[in-house]
Short mmCIF file of C-alpha atoms in Angstrom, two decimals:
data_model
loop_
_atom_site.label_atom_id
_atom_site.label_comp_id
_atom_site.label_asym_id
_atom_site.label_seq_id
_atom_site.Cartn_x
_atom_site.Cartn_y
_atom_site.Cartn_z
CA LEU A 1 -18.97 27.51 -20.99
CA TYR A 2 -18.55 30.70 -23.00
CA PRO A 3 -18.78 33.50 -21.98
CA GLU A 4 -19.32 32.81 -18.26
CA ASP A 5 -16.08 30.88 -17.75
CA GLY A 6 -13.77 32.76 -20.11
CA GLN A 7 -13.63 35.29 -22.92
CA ASP A 8 -10.89 33.60 -24.98
CA SER A 9 -9.88 30.07 -25.97
CA GLU A 10 -6.83 29.94 -23.70
CA THR A 11 -8.85 30.76 -20.57
CA LEU A 12 -11.68 28.39 -21.55
CA LEU A 13 -9.27 25.48 -22.12
CA LYS A 14 -7.47 26.17 -18.83
CA ASN A 15 -10.74 26.22 -16.91
CA ALA A 16 -12.04 23.12 -18.72
CA ASP A 17 -8.83 21.40 -17.61
CA ALA A 18 -9.62 22.33 -14.01
CA ALA A 19 -13.11 20.86 -14.40
CA MET A 20 -11.60 17.66 -15.83
CA TYR A 21 -9.44 17.18 -12.74
CA GLN A 22 -12.47 17.79 -10.56
CA ALA A 23 -14.33 15.04 -12.43
CA LYS A 24 -11.41 12.68 -11.85
CA ASN A 25 -11.32 13.53 -8.15
CA LEU A 26 -15.04 12.72 -7.90
CA GLY A 27 -14.48 9.21 -9.25
CA ARG A 28 -14.04 9.54 -13.03
CA ASN A 29 -16.59 8.73 -15.74
CA ARG A 30 -18.62 11.80 -14.90
CA LEU A 31 -19.20 15.40 -15.93
CA ALA A 32 -18.10 18.44 -13.92
CA TYR A 33 -18.65 22.13 -14.54
CA TYR A 34 -15.98 24.71 -13.92
CA ALA A 35 -16.25 26.86 -10.80
CA PRO A 36 -13.90 29.72 -9.83
CA GLY A 37 -12.61 27.85 -6.80
CA LEU A 38 -11.26 25.08 -9.04
CA THR A 39 -8.59 27.39 -10.43
CA HIS A 40 -6.96 27.57 -7.01
CA GLU A 41 -7.26 23.79 -6.56
CA ILE A 42 -5.69 23.01 -9.92
CA GLN A 43 -2.89 25.45 -9.24
CA GLN A 44 -2.18 23.68 -5.95
CA ARG A 45 -2.18 20.34 -7.73
CA LEU A 46 0.24 21.56 -10.40
CA GLU A 47 2.53 22.93 -7.71
CA LEU A 48 2.43 19.59 -5.86
CA GLU A 49 3.17 17.76 -9.12
CA GLN A 50 6.25 19.90 -9.69
CA ASP A 51 7.32 19.44 -6.07
CA LEU A 52 6.92 15.68 -6.55
CA ARG A 53 9.26 15.72 -9.55
CA ASP A 54 11.76 17.85 -7.66
CA GLY A 55 11.40 15.65 -4.57
CA ILE A 56 12.36 12.53 -6.51
CA TRP A 57 15.40 14.32 -7.92
CA ARG A 58 16.38 15.69 -4.49
CA LYS A 59 15.85 12.29 -2.81
CA GLU A 60 13.28 13.57 -0.29
CA PHE A 61 11.59 10.17 0.02
CA THR A 62 12.21 7.54 2.63
CA LEU A 63 10.71 4.25 3.76
CA HIS A 64 9.13 3.31 7.06
CA TYR A 65 8.41 -0.29 7.99
CA GLN A 66 5.48 -1.73 9.94
CA PRO A 67 5.82 -5.23 11.42
CA GLN A 68 3.34 -8.09 11.18
CA PHE A 69 3.23 -10.85 13.79
CA ALA A 70 2.01 -14.43 13.98
CA SER A 71 -0.94 -14.71 16.33
CA SER A 72 0.10 -18.22 17.36
CA ASP A 73 3.49 -17.46 18.92
CA GLY A 74 4.07 -13.72 18.55
CA ARG A 75 7.06 -14.02 16.21
CA LEU A 76 7.79 -11.47 13.50
CA VAL A 77 6.57 -12.83 10.14
CA ALA A 78 6.73 -9.78 7.86
CA VAL A 79 7.44 -6.08 7.54
CA GLU A 80 5.50 -3.82 5.18
CA ALA A 81 7.49 -1.08 3.43
CA LEU A 82 5.60 2.24 3.40
CA LEU A 83 6.62 5.28 1.35
CA ARG A 84 7.04 8.62 3.13
CA TRP A 85 7.69 12.08 1.65
CA ASN A 86 9.31 14.69 3.88
CA HIS A 87 8.87 17.91 1.90
CA PRO A 88 11.24 20.73 2.96
CA GLN A 89 8.39 23.28 3.22
CA ARG A 90 5.19 21.20 3.45
CA GLY A 91 6.55 18.70 5.97
CA MET A 92 5.28 15.12 5.79
CA VAL A 93 2.94 14.86 2.79
CA PRO A 94 0.29 12.12 3.22
CA PRO A 95 0.56 9.30 0.64
CA ASN A 96 -3.10 9.74 -0.35
CA GLU A 97 -2.15 13.23 -1.61
CA PHE A 98 0.91 12.43 -3.69
CA ILE A 99 0.40 8.80 -4.81
CA PRO A 100 -2.59 9.62 -7.11
CA ILE A 101 -0.53 12.39 -8.73
CA ALA A 102 2.42 10.02 -9.16
CA GLU A 103 0.08 7.53 -10.85
CA GLU A 104 -1.50 10.07 -13.20
CA THR A 105 1.86 11.52 -14.26
CA GLY A 106 3.63 8.19 -14.66
CA LEU A 107 6.09 8.95 -11.87
CA ILE A 108 4.80 5.94 -9.93
CA GLY A 109 6.97 3.65 -12.02
CA GLU A 110 10.16 5.37 -10.91
CA LEU A 111 8.96 5.63 -7.32
CA GLY A 112 7.83 2.00 -7.25
CA CYS A 113 11.21 0.76 -8.47
CA TRP A 114 12.97 2.88 -5.86
CA VAL A 115 10.72 1.56 -3.07
CA THR A 116 11.22 -2.07 -4.08
CA GLU A 117 15.00 -1.84 -4.48
CA THR A 118 15.49 0.20 -1.31
CA ALA A 119 13.35 -2.20 0.72
CA CYS A 120 15.18 -5.25 -0.66
CA ASN A 121 18.56 -3.72 0.14
CA GLN A 122 17.37 -2.92 3.66
CA ALA A 123 16.09 -6.46 4.18
CA MET A 124 19.46 -7.83 3.06
CA GLN A 125 21.14 -5.55 5.60
CA TRP A 126 18.90 -6.89 8.38
CA ARG A 127 19.85 -10.40 7.40
CA ALA A 128 23.55 -9.50 7.42
CA GLU A 129 23.00 -8.26 10.97
CA GLY A 130 21.65 -11.68 11.93
CA SER A 131 17.88 -11.10 11.87
CA PRO A 132 15.50 -14.05 11.43
CA MET A 133 13.92 -14.68 8.03
CA PHE A 134 10.69 -12.77 7.47
CA THR A 135 8.63 -11.63 4.48
CA LEU A 136 9.17 -8.21 2.91
CA ALA A 137 5.85 -6.72 1.73
CA VAL A 138 5.68 -3.88 -0.82
CA ASN A 139 2.55 -2.19 -2.18
CA LEU A 140 2.00 -2.45 -5.94
CA SER A 141 0.20 0.24 -7.94
CA PRO A 142 -2.01 -0.85 -10.86
CA TYR A 143 -0.05 1.55 -13.06
CA GLN A 144 3.12 -0.46 -12.42
CA LEU A 145 1.45 -3.56 -13.87
CA ARG A 146 1.09 -1.80 -17.21
CA GLY A 147 4.85 -1.90 -17.70
CA GLU A 148 7.34 -4.76 -17.72
CA CYS A 149 6.66 -5.48 -14.08
CA THR A 150 7.99 -9.04 -13.99
CA GLU A 151 11.26 -8.18 -15.71
CA THR A 152 11.71 -5.10 -13.53
CA LEU A 153 11.26 -7.10 -10.34
CA MET A 154 13.58 -9.85 -11.59
CA ALA A 155 16.30 -7.26 -12.22
CA ILE A 156 15.86 -5.72 -8.75
CA LEU A 157 16.01 -9.11 -7.03
CA GLU A 158 19.15 -9.98 -8.99
CA ARG A 159 20.86 -6.69 -8.12
CA THR A 160 20.03 -6.87 -4.43
CA GLY A 161 20.38 -10.62 -3.94
CA PHE A 162 17.01 -10.80 -2.20
CA ASP A 163 15.21 -14.15 -2.50
CA ALA A 164 11.84 -13.92 -4.27
CA GLU A 165 10.48 -16.57 -1.90
CA TRP A 166 10.47 -13.95 0.87
CA PHE A 167 9.13 -11.10 -1.26
CA GLU A 168 5.44 -10.16 -1.32
CA PHE A 169 3.52 -7.65 -3.43
CA GLU A 170 0.37 -6.26 -1.81
CA VAL A 171 -2.34 -5.43 -4.35
CA THR A 172 -5.68 -3.82 -3.62
CA GLU A 173 -8.98 -5.52 -4.30
CA SER A 174 -9.98 -2.61 -6.56
CA LEU A 175 -6.81 -3.12 -8.65
CA LEU A 176 -7.81 -6.64 -9.56
CA ILE A 177 -11.33 -5.52 -10.46
CA GLU A 178 -10.40 -2.40 -12.45
CA GLU A 179 -7.47 -3.91 -14.33
CA GLY A 180 -9.31 -7.16 -15.00
CA GLY A 181 -7.66 -10.02 -16.86
CA PHE A 182 -4.45 -8.13 -17.61
CA ALA A 183 -3.64 -7.71 -13.92
CA LEU A 184 -4.46 -11.35 -13.30
CA GLN A 185 -2.12 -12.41 -16.11
CA GLN A 186 0.75 -10.23 -14.87
CA LEU A 187 0.44 -11.34 -11.25
CA THR A 188 0.15 -14.99 -12.22
CA GLU A 189 3.28 -14.66 -14.33
CA MET A 190 5.23 -13.09 -11.48
CA ARG A 191 4.17 -15.78 -9.04
CA GLU A 192 4.93 -18.66 -11.41
CA ARG A 193 8.23 -17.32 -12.76
CA LEU A 194 9.64 -15.89 -9.55
CA GLY A 195 7.92 -17.84 -6.77
CA MET A 196 7.05 -14.61 -4.95
CA LYS A 197 3.99 -14.07 -2.74
CA ILE A 198 0.93 -11.94 -3.49
CA ALA A 199 -1.46 -10.57 -0.87
CA MET A 200 -4.80 -8.84 -1.39
CA ASP A 201 -4.82 -5.61 0.61
CA ASP A 202 -7.91 -3.79 1.97
CA PHE A 203 -10.09 -6.86 1.49
CA GLY A 204 -13.80 -6.11 1.80
CA THR A 205 -13.70 -2.65 0.21
CA GLY A 206 -13.55 -3.48 -3.50
CA HIS A 207 -16.71 -5.56 -3.99
CA SER A 208 -15.03 -8.53 -5.67
CA SER A 209 -17.09 -11.68 -6.10
CA LEU A 210 -16.27 -14.92 -4.34
CA GLY A 211 -16.15 -16.60 -7.73
CA GLN A 212 -13.42 -14.17 -8.73
CA LEU A 213 -11.54 -14.61 -5.47
CA LYS A 214 -10.95 -18.33 -5.96
CA CYS A 215 -9.26 -17.67 -9.32
CA LEU A 216 -6.78 -15.03 -8.14
CA PRO A 217 -3.08 -15.87 -7.70
CA ILE A 218 -3.00 -14.76 -4.08
CA GLY A 219 -1.94 -16.50 -0.90
CA LYS A 220 -3.08 -14.01 1.70
CA LEU A 221 -5.99 -11.69 2.51
CA LYS A 222 -5.57 -8.50 4.55
CA ILE A 223 -8.84 -7.55 6.25
CA ASP A 224 -9.35 -3.81 5.91
CA ARG A 225 -9.03 -1.76 9.08
CA SER A 226 -12.58 -0.44 8.64
CA PHE A 227 -13.84 -3.87 9.77
CA ILE A 228 -11.40 -4.00 12.70
CA SER A 229 -11.80 -0.53 14.23
CA ASP A 230 -15.18 -1.17 15.93
CA LEU A 231 -14.33 -4.63 17.25
CA PRO A 232 -15.41 -6.23 19.47
CA GLY A 233 -18.42 -3.98 20.08
CA ASP A 234 -19.90 -4.08 16.57
CA ALA A 235 -21.59 -7.47 16.14
CA ASN A 236 -21.87 -7.08 12.36
CA ASP A 237 -18.15 -6.38 11.94
CA ALA A 238 -17.32 -9.30 14.23
CA ALA A 239 -19.49 -11.61 12.14
CA ILE A 240 -17.91 -10.38 8.90
CA VAL A 241 -14.37 -10.82 10.22
CA LYS A 242 -15.06 -14.35 11.45
CA ALA A 243 -16.71 -15.26 8.12
CA VAL A 244 -13.78 -13.87 6.11
CA ILE A 245 -11.27 -15.83 8.19
CA LEU A 246 -13.24 -19.06 7.80
CA MET A 247 -13.71 -18.52 4.06
CA ALA A 248 -10.03 -17.69 3.52
CA HIS A 249 -8.85 -20.76 5.41
CA THR A 250 -11.23 -22.92 3.39
CA LEU A 251 -9.59 -21.54 0.22
CA GLY A 252 -6.13 -22.21 1.65
CA LEU A 253 -5.33 -18.52 2.24
CA GLU A 254 -3.67 -16.87 5.23
CA VAL A 255 -5.37 -13.87 6.87
CA VAL A 256 -3.86 -10.64 8.19
CA ALA A 257 -5.86 -8.17 10.29
CA GLU A 258 -4.87 -4.53 9.67
CA GLY A 259 -5.28 -1.67 12.11
CA VAL A 260 -5.28 -3.64 15.37
CA GLU A 261 -5.10 -1.07 18.17
CA THR A 262 -6.59 -2.63 21.33
CA ARG A 263 -6.15 -5.77 23.41
CA GLU A 264 -9.84 -6.53 22.97
CA GLN A 265 -9.45 -6.54 19.18
CA HIS A 266 -6.36 -8.73 19.57
CA ARG A 267 -8.24 -11.22 21.73
CA LEU A 268 -11.21 -11.54 19.36
CA LEU A 269 -8.98 -11.96 16.31
CA CYS A 270 -6.95 -14.64 18.06
CA GLN A 271 -10.08 -16.49 19.12
CA SER A 272 -11.37 -16.27 15.53
CA GLY A 273 -8.23 -17.91 14.13
CA CYS A 274 -6.67 -14.89 12.38
CA ASP A 275 -3.14 -15.87 11.28
CA HIS A 276 -1.23 -12.57 11.37
CA LEU A 277 -1.75 -9.24 13.13
CA GLN A 278 -0.65 -5.71 12.22
CA GLY A 279 -1.39 -2.38 13.87
CA PHE A 280 -0.40 0.30 16.34
CA LEU A 281 -0.91 -2.13 19.23
CA TYR A 282 2.24 -3.96 18.12
CA GLY A 283 4.16 -1.22 16.35
CA LYS A 284 3.66 1.88 14.21
CA PRO A 285 5.46 2.31 10.89
CA MET A 286 9.03 3.16 11.87
CA PRO A 287 12.36 4.00 10.23
CA ALA A 288 14.64 1.12 9.31
CA GLU A 289 17.03 2.07 12.12
CA GLU A 290 14.29 1.53 14.69
CA ILE A 291 13.50 -1.90 13.25
CA SER A 292 17.22 -2.72 13.41
CA ARG A 293 17.41 -1.70 17.06
CA LEU A 294 14.37 -3.75 18.02
CA LEU A 295 15.69 -6.76 16.12
CA ALA A 296 19.04 -6.46 17.90
CA ASP A 297 17.29 -6.26 21.28
CA ASN A 298 14.96 -9.14 20.31
CA GLN A 299 11.95 -6.91 21.08
CA LEU A 300 10.01 -7.46 17.84
CA ARG A 301 7.56 -9.93 19.30
CA ILE A 302 3.98 -9.74 20.54
CA ILE A 303 4.15 -9.93 24.32
CA LYS A 304 0.75 -11.62 24.79
CA THR A 305 -0.05 -14.19 22.11
CA CYS A 306 -3.19 -16.16 21.40
CA SER A 307 -1.98 -19.00 23.59
CA ASP A 308 -2.20 -16.62 26.56
CA HIS A 309 -6.02 -16.40 26.23
#
């Protein structure tokens, strides 16, 4: 607003830009007024955006992998590839800080391709070392679906030699709601043309309807960690988890519990029929070399499985 927020057009536009980013940070589709503190925030964001561009060019990104295990026998069934940014000055930058910027600037396309190809190459290396067959899971941003996602993935699979049957994209519940029919069309095309797997991540946080769920081209639900963290003490969370597992199995879907950290959570999930388990109790996200070492030592297995209870 003139004259409180600036005496000339350049200053007013710059400050209005800061207010726009504030509105986006608050959830979009809203109005925000400029405040002096926003100038510092927008400057930090612009600096992080430039660092992100430089980081891609300087190859500062790496992948960590978190294992998933079958509750029935403790065997390794999947690894999830997770992007990490080790900034030379900032240190490890949390994904929730740089991923939204990558999406807004369009850099997510380049990053997503790098993640997928790097993960596929790594999985092929594990196989060459004699590892058992397991699924490779990669997170998919809604912004990636707006491009030629199917063709891009086909090209990566061809270059790396990785079999689409063992590849899985994890998509969030909110992605399928926000992107609507276009996302559904793209994901259905990928599944039908390539035979890959699709999992719904963070289930329970996006407010999708059950009517919508039965129409989605997914084969797996991942129960969000917010429903797991208070188990088994929270009776409401326990009831929700059991209901989700029963519903998913009725629809022919597998279920993964995220964020499992205690033996008590493990026991309840096993007793409730959860198919796969993931969390710090079994293994934190780790560099590929650590996964390789554990595979070589045959240590990637849950010690106590559901059959032990």
